[in-house]
XYZ file of C-alpha atoms in Angstrom:
657
model
C 29.436 38.681 22.771
C 32.046 36.350 21.324
C 34.514 37.606 18.663
C 34.718 35.738 15.357
C 38.253 34.697 16.060
C 37.327 33.393 19.468
C 34.375 31.597 18.040
C 36.443 29.868 15.520
C 38.834 28.827 18.085
C 36.154 27.416 20.222
C 34.912 25.446 17.261
C 38.214 23.873 16.709
C 38.478 22.935 20.371
C 34.862 21.700 20.244
C 35.674 19.398 17.251
C 38.755 18.120 19.027
C 36.773 17.291 22.286
C 33.914 15.732 20.400
C 36.397 13.517 18.680
C 37.716 12.437 22.126
C 33.982 12.075 23.379
C 33.269 9.781 20.492
C 36.256 7.618 21.188
C 35.240 7.268 24.763
C 31.697 6.486 23.752
C 32.986 3.696 21.539
C 34.909 2.301 24.445
C 32.144 2.516 26.953
C 29.526 1.186 24.498
C 31.696 -1.659 23.574
C 32.386 -2.623 27.159
C 28.713 -2.218 27.939
C 27.541 -4.277 25.148
C 30.171 -7.009 26.068
C 28.993 -7.131 29.650
C 25.379 -7.291 28.471
C 26.040 -10.157 26.237
C 27.685 -12.139 28.951
C 24.648 -11.585 31.182
C 22.261 -12.514 28.505
C 24.338 -15.579 27.803
C 23.506 -17.072 31.230
C 26.355 -15.655 33.431
C 25.447 -14.078 36.735
C 26.675 -10.596 37.617
C 29.277 -12.232 39.893
C 30.814 -14.048 36.975
C 31.944 -10.884 35.326
C 35.247 -9.307 36.376
C 34.661 -6.808 39.104
C 37.627 -4.658 38.047
C 36.069 -4.470 34.530
C 32.854 -3.270 36.024
C 34.597 -0.486 38.038
C 36.494 0.438 34.905
C 33.255 0.677 32.943
C 31.588 2.919 35.733
C 34.660 5.214 35.887
C 34.583 5.634 32.050
C 30.840 6.560 32.303
C 31.659 9.206 34.917
C 34.507 10.538 32.758
C 32.131 10.673 29.793
C 29.504 12.583 31.681
C 32.019 15.155 32.889
C 33.406 15.591 29.378
C 29.951 15.891 27.924
C 29.227 18.718 30.476
C 32.593 20.391 29.592
C 31.880 20.479 25.792
C 28.290 21.289 26.281
C 27.397 19.167 23.235
C 26.794 22.330 21.255
C 28.078 25.545 19.893
C 29.936 27.800 22.470
C 27.817 30.797 21.405
C 24.820 28.923 22.966
C 26.603 28.727 26.430
C 24.265 31.266 27.902
C 21.147 29.306 26.873
C 19.845 27.533 30.038
C 17.209 24.921 30.570
C 17.195 23.650 26.818
C 17.963 20.247 25.614
C 21.416 19.692 24.014
C 21.364 19.570 20.228
C 21.435 15.966 18.867
C 23.925 15.144 16.080
C 21.894 13.538 13.262
C 22.714 10.012 12.153
C 24.009 9.522 8.639
C 25.150 6.424 6.644
C 27.632 4.825 7.069
C 27.000 4.378 10.731
C 29.708 2.787 12.974
C 29.533 0.804 16.191
C 30.682 3.943 17.927
C 27.395 5.642 16.983
C 25.375 2.787 18.498
C 25.103 1.199 22.091
C 23.889 -1.949 20.374
C 22.668 -3.091 17.094
C 19.158 -1.826 15.948
C 16.833 -4.586 15.273
C 14.992 -3.790 11.931
C 12.043 -5.429 10.111
C 11.046 -4.363 6.662
C 7.689 -5.121 4.950
C 6.630 -3.838 1.550
C 7.147 -4.073 -2.103
C 9.707 -4.412 -4.712
C 11.401 -0.985 -4.193
C 12.104 -1.873 -0.488
C 13.114 -5.419 -1.716
C 15.793 -3.821 -3.851
C 14.445 -4.265 -7.342
C 16.865 -2.898 -10.189
C 19.771 -2.547 -7.893
C 22.977 -4.298 -8.785
C 23.350 -5.596 -5.302
C 20.269 -5.234 -3.060
C 21.875 -6.573 0.060
C 24.406 -3.689 -0.010
C 22.323 -0.800 -1.695
C 18.644 -1.260 -0.541
C 17.911 1.183 2.219
C 16.762 -1.268 4.863
C 20.339 -2.601 5.142
C 21.789 0.861 4.787
C 19.752 2.011 7.889
C 20.807 -1.141 9.833
C 24.596 -0.916 8.886
C 27.016 -1.898 10.128
C 24.813 -4.566 11.712
C 23.198 -5.864 8.639
C 22.606 -9.312 10.062
C 20.106 -7.587 12.388
C 17.910 -6.531 9.408
C 15.069 -8.826 8.439
C 13.898 -7.550 4.934
C 10.707 -9.485 4.117
C 9.672 -7.066 1.339
C 8.618 -8.868 -1.864
C 9.883 -8.590 -5.401
C 6.293 -8.468 -6.606
C 3.696 -6.133 -5.293
C 1.050 -7.975 -3.311
C -0.263 -5.100 -1.152
C -0.645 -4.644 2.502
C -3.331 -7.261 2.591
C -0.949 -10.050 2.187
C 1.119 -8.954 5.173
C -1.795 -8.156 7.351
C -3.441 -11.645 6.635
C -0.201 -13.640 6.796
C 2.049 -11.731 9.252
C 2.982 -14.791 11.441
C 3.534 -16.960 8.269
C 5.781 -14.421 6.710
C 8.000 -14.124 9.746
C 8.198 -17.877 10.328
C 11.592 -18.348 8.522
C 13.210 -16.376 11.439
C 12.516 -19.410 13.538
C 12.844 -17.395 16.649
C 9.723 -17.004 18.810
C 11.379 -14.265 21.021
C 12.663 -12.134 18.115
C 11.683 -8.529 18.687
C 12.192 -5.392 16.658
C 13.233 -1.769 17.466
C 12.251 -0.374 14.164
C 9.677 -1.641 11.508
C 9.848 -0.002 8.029
C 6.653 -0.083 5.915
C 6.286 0.511 2.138
C 3.004 -0.159 0.337
C 2.180 1.826 -2.727
C -1.377 0.650 -2.526
C -1.704 0.679 1.324
C -4.083 3.588 1.399
C -6.515 1.449 -0.598
C -6.118 -1.945 0.853
C -5.320 -3.508 4.293
C -2.877 -1.142 5.850
C -4.766 -0.352 8.997
C -5.249 -3.940 9.786
C -1.648 -4.524 9.271
C -0.766 -1.733 11.751
C -3.160 -3.480 14.288
C -1.458 -6.815 13.971
C 1.984 -5.298 14.146
C 1.027 -3.369 17.376
C -0.309 -6.473 18.892
C 2.986 -8.353 18.285
C 5.468 -5.633 18.671
C 3.800 -2.969 20.870
C 6.963 -0.890 21.434
C 8.403 -0.922 18.153
C 8.848 2.309 16.216
C 6.550 2.043 12.988
C 8.012 4.107 10.050
C 5.908 4.456 6.855
C 8.340 5.134 4.115
C 6.424 7.019 1.528
C 8.296 6.209 -1.940
C 6.401 8.080 -4.535
C 6.965 6.973 -8.232
C 8.267 9.512 -10.485
C 6.478 8.327 -13.567
C 3.064 8.413 -11.981
C 3.328 12.042 -10.986
C 4.403 13.993 -13.943
C 2.886 15.176 -17.107
C 4.150 17.327 -20.067
C 3.892 21.004 -19.435
C 1.854 22.063 -22.414
C -0.290 19.086 -23.270
C -0.892 17.326 -19.914
C 0.188 13.985 -21.368
C 1.959 11.403 -19.116
C 4.649 9.078 -19.644
C 2.195 6.405 -20.818
C 2.011 8.328 -24.051
C 5.330 10.149 -24.270
C 7.731 7.658 -22.808
C 10.648 8.371 -20.273
C 12.067 11.267 -22.294
C 14.435 13.545 -20.280
C 14.368 16.340 -22.881
C 10.551 16.988 -22.244
C 9.438 19.747 -20.083
C 7.897 17.698 -17.403
C 5.922 19.161 -14.511
C 4.291 17.908 -11.439
C 0.592 16.539 -11.476
C -1.231 18.637 -8.857
C -1.969 16.974 -5.674
C -5.733 17.612 -6.311
C -5.887 16.015 -9.670
C -3.879 12.995 -8.756
C -5.905 9.864 -8.165
C -3.027 7.539 -7.391
C -2.931 8.355 -3.666
C 0.903 8.288 -3.876
C 1.404 12.127 -3.990
C 4.013 13.090 -1.292
C 1.886 15.988 0.020
C -0.841 13.608 1.180
C -2.326 14.334 4.586
C -4.693 11.411 5.035
C -4.599 7.799 4.198
C -1.452 6.115 5.319
C -0.061 9.269 6.905
C -3.038 9.576 9.235
C -3.195 5.817 9.934
C 0.418 5.604 10.905
C 0.155 8.670 13.222
C -2.939 7.128 14.917
C -0.736 4.258 16.202
C 2.099 6.465 17.294
C 4.359 5.898 14.219
C 6.216 8.211 12.063
C 5.993 9.182 8.426
C 8.946 9.650 6.099
C 8.615 10.769 2.602
C 11.106 10.937 -0.236
C 11.884 14.707 -0.679
C 9.864 16.420 -3.469
C 11.919 18.870 -5.380
C 10.421 21.885 -7.373
C 11.076 20.275 -10.670
C 10.653 16.578 -11.729
C 14.028 16.791 -13.479
C 15.838 17.372 -10.163
C 14.467 13.921 -9.115
C 15.429 11.856 -12.236
C 18.722 10.701 -10.815
C 17.037 9.311 -7.644
C 15.366 6.744 -9.930
C 16.426 3.788 -11.992
C 15.883 3.821 -15.764
C 12.214 2.981 -15.374
C 11.483 6.104 -13.330
C 9.576 3.878 -10.801
C 12.166 2.174 -8.684
C 14.752 3.957 -6.786
C 18.377 4.110 -7.923
C 21.261 3.383 -5.548
C 21.412 7.150 -5.064
C 17.681 7.184 -4.263
C 18.015 4.417 -1.647
C 21.043 6.198 0.101
C 18.718 9.402 0.222
C 15.917 7.564 1.805
C 18.395 5.675 4.369
C 19.758 8.998 5.544
C 16.373 10.537 5.851
C 15.225 7.605 7.972
C 18.584 7.624 10.090
C 18.090 11.277 10.704
C 14.482 10.810 11.735
C 15.636 7.816 14.138
C 18.530 9.956 15.570
C 15.749 12.256 17.098
C 14.243 9.377 19.116
C 17.263 7.367 20.141
C 15.763 6.673 23.568
C 12.736 5.014 21.942
C 15.038 3.192 19.539
C 17.157 1.503 22.290
C 14.574 1.060 25.103
C 13.587 -2.362 26.204
C 10.636 -3.534 24.203
C 7.741 -5.819 25.152
C 6.882 -8.640 22.907
C 3.119 -9.395 22.333
C 1.414 -12.209 20.275
C 0.039 -12.823 16.698
C -3.372 -13.140 18.186
C -4.998 -16.527 16.954
C -2.430 -16.641 14.302
C -2.440 -17.598 10.557
C -1.386 -20.475 8.195
C -0.718 -19.129 4.823
C 0.337 -21.182 1.933
C 1.800 -18.801 -0.704
C 3.427 -20.551 -3.735
C 3.554 -17.418 -5.970
C 7.316 -17.069 -5.722
C 8.582 -20.476 -5.240
C 6.087 -22.864 -6.530
C 6.274 -25.005 -3.383
C 2.981 -26.520 -1.801
C 3.279 -27.874 1.661
C 2.381 -31.598 2.418
C -1.008 -30.536 4.074
C -2.299 -29.016 0.911
C -3.244 -31.081 -2.132
C -5.140 -30.179 -5.379
C -6.893 -31.731 -8.399
C -8.284 -30.444 -11.556
C -5.548 -27.816 -11.596
C -1.921 -27.469 -12.786
C 0.938 -25.633 -11.201
C 2.379 -23.404 -13.898
C 5.532 -21.501 -13.933
C 5.411 -18.028 -15.683
C 9.141 -17.106 -16.416
C 10.348 -13.914 -17.995
C 9.930 -14.689 -21.693
C 8.579 -13.501 -24.641
C 5.298 -15.249 -24.064
C 4.795 -13.617 -20.834
C 6.069 -10.066 -20.969
C 2.743 -8.382 -19.602
C 3.248 -9.916 -16.086
C 6.893 -9.285 -15.581
C 7.072 -5.773 -17.245
C 3.938 -4.470 -15.763
C 4.401 -5.954 -12.298
C 7.928 -4.998 -11.686
C 8.252 -2.043 -13.930
C 11.788 -3.130 -14.640
C 13.960 -5.613 -16.328
C 14.440 -7.677 -13.147
C 14.116 -11.488 -13.682
C 10.831 -12.486 -11.638
C 9.470 -16.035 -12.052
C 6.160 -16.768 -10.644
C 4.108 -19.873 -10.058
C 0.293 -20.050 -10.286
C -2.236 -22.865 -9.796
C -4.366 -22.791 -12.921
C -7.799 -24.299 -12.705
C -8.702 -26.617 -15.555
C -11.759 -25.021 -17.180
C -12.883 -28.365 -18.501
C -12.991 -29.869 -15.069
C -14.069 -28.843 -11.489
C -10.878 -27.977 -9.529
C -10.338 -28.655 -5.910
C -7.894 -27.850 -3.173
C -7.652 -29.929 -0.079
C -6.274 -28.108 2.991
C -5.898 -29.070 6.658
C -6.977 -26.585 9.343
C -4.613 -27.384 12.171
C -6.370 -24.851 14.438
C -8.895 -26.082 16.961
C -11.553 -23.629 15.717
C -13.033 -22.601 12.469
C -11.149 -20.049 10.509
C -11.782 -17.963 7.353
C -10.190 -19.169 4.055
C -8.811 -16.502 1.857
C -7.901 -17.152 -1.904
C -5.266 -15.076 -3.530
C -5.959 -14.858 -7.308
C -4.731 -12.951 -10.365
C -6.781 -10.047 -11.814
C -6.983 -8.566 -15.246
C -6.396 -4.834 -15.721
C -7.292 -4.536 -19.499
C -10.772 -3.772 -20.828
C -11.057 -7.086 -22.665
C -11.651 -10.075 -20.359
C -8.796 -12.599 -20.291
C -9.434 -14.594 -17.216
C -11.994 -17.223 -16.714
C -14.516 -16.519 -13.747
C -15.434 -19.180 -11.257
C -17.594 -20.107 -8.334
C -15.812 -21.178 -5.179
C -17.369 -23.094 -2.346
C -16.168 -24.699 0.864
C -17.698 -27.935 2.193
C -21.302 -27.079 1.202
C -21.250 -23.483 2.186
C -22.759 -20.852 -0.233
C -20.714 -20.392 -3.333
C -18.704 -17.066 -4.095
C -18.569 -15.999 -7.667
C -15.346 -14.252 -8.700
C -14.688 -12.628 -11.882
C -11.069 -11.497 -12.055
C -11.599 -9.085 -14.937
C -11.840 -5.652 -13.512
C -12.622 -2.378 -15.373
C -11.034 -0.440 -12.580
C -7.534 -1.505 -11.482
C -4.534 0.770 -11.645
C -1.923 -0.800 -13.892
C 0.956 -0.347 -11.477
C -0.853 -1.575 -8.484
C -0.871 -5.268 -7.403
C -2.475 -7.809 -9.734
C -3.057 -10.128 -6.827
C -6.598 -9.788 -5.362
C -7.993 -11.496 -2.125
C -11.331 -13.027 -1.621
C -13.032 -14.553 1.549
C -14.668 -17.896 0.192
C -15.816 -19.710 3.397
C -14.888 -21.119 6.869
C -12.516 -23.950 7.338
C -13.561 -26.352 10.187
C -10.701 -28.045 12.169
C -9.250 -30.928 10.220
C -9.487 -31.603 6.510
C -11.395 -29.155 4.192
C -12.053 -29.056 0.464
C -12.259 -25.788 -1.537
C -14.160 -26.541 -4.808
C -13.549 -24.289 -7.883
C -15.971 -24.470 -10.753
C -15.348 -22.397 -14.063
C -18.522 -20.603 -15.059
C -17.187 -18.352 -17.851
C -14.305 -19.669 -19.797
C -11.791 -17.073 -21.377
C -8.423 -17.372 -22.858
C -6.656 -17.663 -19.568
C -7.677 -20.128 -16.748
C -8.599 -18.822 -13.199
C -5.122 -18.591 -11.485
C -4.579 -18.890 -7.886
C -1.404 -17.597 -6.069
C -2.029 -18.800 -2.619
C -4.432 -20.088 0.049
C -4.627 -18.580 3.567
C -6.154 -19.478 6.752
C -6.226 -16.480 9.102
C -8.505 -16.048 12.214
C -7.530 -12.294 12.086
C -9.770 -11.743 8.945
C -12.916 -12.439 10.914
C -11.986 -9.764 13.415
C -11.542 -7.253 10.618
C -15.045 -7.472 9.112
C -16.028 -4.009 10.691
C -12.951 -2.464 9.291
C -14.198 -0.261 6.269
C -10.706 -0.698 4.612
C -10.647 -4.242 5.176
C -14.146 -4.959 4.249
C -13.111 -5.260 0.613
C -11.857 -8.898 1.466
C -15.485 -9.718 2.349
C -16.684 -7.859 -0.714
C -14.338 -10.134 -2.527
C -14.106 -7.527 -5.295
C -16.809 -9.629 -6.966
C -20.209 -8.790 -8.314
C -22.031 -10.981 -5.622
C -23.540 -13.089 -8.425
C -25.112 -9.850 -10.011
C -25.892 -10.489 -13.486
C -26.477 -7.343 -15.613
C -30.025 -7.063 -16.904
C -30.277 -8.651 -20.483
C -32.129 -5.466 -21.584
C -28.954 -3.429 -21.339
C -30.672 -0.862 -19.065
C -28.443 0.570 -16.300
C -28.967 2.936 -13.464
C -25.799 4.666 -11.940
C -25.219 6.887 -9.023
C -21.884 8.684 -9.149
C -21.247 9.579 -5.492
C -17.683 10.982 -4.891
C -17.028 12.722 -1.581
C -14.512 15.637 -2.601
C -14.495 16.900 0.940
C -13.718 14.007 3.654
C -14.749 16.327 6.478
C -18.280 16.652 5.088
C -20.721 14.465 7.121
C -22.767 12.271 4.739
C -26.358 10.862 5.410
C -25.713 7.392 4.214
C -29.040 6.280 5.657
C -30.764 8.750 3.047
C -28.548 7.640 0.253
C -29.246 3.919 0.922
C -32.952 4.750 1.060
C -32.818 6.421 -2.321
C -30.922 3.573 -3.816
C -33.345 0.905 -2.408
C -36.321 2.883 -3.813
C -34.876 3.207 -7.282
C -34.297 -0.576 -7.282
C -37.898 -1.223 -6.288
C -39.155 1.141 -9.092
C -36.827 0.003 -11.897
C -36.113 -3.733 -11.157
C -35.767 -6.178 -12.541
C -35.319 -4.638 -15.902
C -32.599 -2.351 -14.866
C -29.046 -3.040 -13.235
C -28.085 -0.594 -10.529
C -24.412 0.621 -10.170
C -22.751 2.962 -7.717
C -19.406 4.616 -8.390
C -17.900 5.964 -5.107
C -14.496 6.542 -3.576
C -14.832 6.756 0.298
C -13.922 3.947 2.730
C -17.343 4.270 4.583
C -19.247 4.634 1.296
C -17.734 1.481 -0.111
C -18.379 -0.318 3.218
C -21.991 0.804 3.587
C -23.220 0.723 0.016
C -21.630 -2.753 -0.558
C -23.954 -4.201 2.009
C -26.916 -3.382 -0.303
C -28.189 -6.428 -2.336
C -28.164 -6.424 -6.192
C -26.146 -3.319 -6.410
C -22.755 -3.181 -8.154
C -20.418 -0.912 -6.097
C -17.226 0.309 -7.778
C -14.456 2.067 -5.834
C -13.080 4.593 -8.154
C -9.704 4.691 -6.348
C -9.144 1.413 -8.204
C -9.716 3.119 -11.474
C -6.916 3.275 -14.140
C -5.466 6.762 -14.642
C -7.733 8.780 -16.912
C -6.151 10.886 -19.598
C -9.351 12.355 -20.359
C -9.645 13.687 -16.901
C -6.107 14.891 -16.966
C -6.845 16.810 -20.241
C -9.905 18.256 -18.900
C -8.132 19.401 -15.763
C -5.604 21.035 -17.861
C -7.945 23.217 -19.761
C -10.735 23.854 -17.246
C -11.272 27.539 -16.406
C -13.695 27.831 -13.403
C -16.181 30.798 -13.784
C -18.408 29.902 -10.800
C -18.514 31.271 -7.295
C -18.582 27.641 -5.977
C -15.540 25.817 -4.745
C -13.390 24.898 -7.659
C -13.091 21.232 -6.879
C -16.872 20.924 -6.396
C -17.550 22.450 -9.876
C -14.830 20.377 -11.453
C -16.479 17.172 -10.141
C -19.671 18.180 -11.817
C -17.822 17.564 -15.111
C -15.591 14.716 -13.834
C -18.476 12.500 -13.264
C -19.693 12.250 -16.892
C -16.290 11.252 -18.013
C -16.151 8.647 -15.267
C -19.543 7.294 -16.235
C -18.778 7.092 -19.882
C -15.259 5.272 -19.274
C -17.003 2.956 -16.809
C -19.680 1.866 -19.290
C -17.114 1.749 -22.134
C -15.267 -0.859 -19.992
C -18.421 -2.859 -19.311
C -19.375 -2.833 -23.045
C -15.878 -4.062 -24.016
C -16.443 -7.113 -21.644
C -19.618 -7.949 -23.486
C -22.134 -6.404 -21.008
C -25.232 -5.244 -22.899
C -25.446 -1.374 -22.790
C -28.402 0.202 -24.418
C -29.739 2.809 -21.861
C -28.077 4.587 -18.952
C -29.878 6.544 -16.289
C -27.625 8.610 -14.186
C -29.162 9.812 -10.745
C -27.876 12.127 -8.119
C -27.917 10.637 -4.499
C -30.546 13.256 -3.562
C -32.977 12.554 -6.319
C -35.774 10.088 -6.866
C -36.757 8.579 -10.315
C -40.407 9.173 -10.334
C -41.045 8.815 -14.141
C -40.369 6.103 -16.620
C -36.706 6.647 -17.989
C -37.665 5.335 -21.299
C -39.501 8.583 -22.040
C -36.018 9.519 -23.310
C -35.786 6.491 -25.367
C -32.728 6.710 -27.522
C -29.917 4.433 -28.799
C -26.556 4.749 -27.149
C -24.068 6.692 -29.240
C -20.616 6.061 -27.877
C -19.087 8.731 -30.037
C -20.778 11.519 -28.133
C -22.149 12.255 -24.696
C -25.710 13.553 -24.519
C -27.963 14.294 -21.427
C -31.698 14.501 -21.122
C -33.102 16.113 -17.868
C -36.082 14.027 -16.495
C -36.576 15.759 -13.134
C -34.334 18.220 -11.101
C -31.302 16.312 -10.061
C -31.616 13.292 -12.513
C -30.547 12.982 -16.036
C -30.148 10.202 -18.679
C -26.637 10.204 -20.261
C -25.711 8.188 -23.281
């Protein structure tokens, strides 16, 4: 037993010895780094001063002896045998004394990681804080505009091409994609592991304050109440949040990053939203300088527990077949091997005429100019692109989408050198306002040499069809089987499906509330196919669902409109219902809640379609375990959009209007 006085005395000696240890570490590290630089610069080991080598080896022996003397820990733990010495956590600002060499860091993500709203992003954004004092070893390729993980996964090689160093490797890769659970993240991880197999992948979960809070008594969010610090805010529960950005998430990106041996860091989640306000800028979306510092320290502490992995030698893989991406969204530059006709490059600057793009897209007052290729609706547009690969590769078109109920973008048909045309309607009912406006569509294969992408306007609206980039990426072809990445091949389009002019619709609302439950998709597909046979061609079939496998499987059915509810805008009706619902059933609460949820989902979905000009007269809602055996028009009534009524046809099936 050590007395308090002896313990304090030991602590003082420990601090003194640790200071000496750090000084010696600095000396040895600098010497070691200097010798390594000489060797990497082409000098043989005999070119290095032999006395200097002996001096370094002697210093290492002294350092080892001193480390054993100190015990690297508290004297009261001296009797503990066989355990690992405690590790001092890293904290900003780091110094050269803490590091045997600079940490090579790559950052990919959106505008928070880029440093939006900061006074000086190069000195305040967390990737550079983590890499300090060696900030020139940090490559921050995050974008000031959210383009999602799809862009990085499709165009990884092209994104990193400005480095102009084919041998560049990374110790740590920081990833931040707010929409990554929805689009492209698993494929991005696959490409990163192929190129940088030994790098530490860190998913940085930066939840947005404004998307996760509601007023205590009404359940209203910031969309209605504004960013008022005097309001009694509380957290939206994890179960009722449809944004997939809740910090207590256990699936999605967290599960994907763990599968590949990566690590997951999340911005701390305080008991009260008011405790987090200072971590965010005035928009309550982007991090403030204090928030970036908190994230940097959290990542540094995490990396300090795996120092051996950080500094170990790392293998360098390949980009696979590679990619050639032409992205003019941020600079308006089109390379010489791409030409266009029947279109115009348009710059959208931050001005009174374009507030929707900048404010919605960046959630800030940051100046963001974008360039878009607008297709002339009076002419057939065309883009000529050269495929420099020696084999056919998929062509992906990046285009702007609309998130309002009223359609504003013209829809088009796109074809490549006589291949079947793909119809794209950029006006989506379901698209979360704070997620990327950029969508991606596979439009055909580019053969080696020159190719022409033809774009024909089929439905003209106030705004022409806008293209943000054209990407050639072989990896897309290999991702077809990936349920998450399959949306590129769905194109988020209706596959040419035209709603029945009769205004009659059948809808299956299939939401898997328990991911562990095994679903018989073969049975569900058979029921939907049987329904189509009985009710077509006078009825249009829709499916609202949410699971990756459900979207992938059901999208393969012909003449079925599949909607991924995870792309839906936040529903205040659902939030209000969730706030007042009192369960009185013995069933699981979430299951019973969904029985009410689906009617609100269906109503909002068809309200959106009707606002877009789709005829809506009759709606038949079916469960995925029921067959429609009778004529739905036995319950023939006119749609009343002020009320919701149901009429039971058979068990498990009802008409709603």
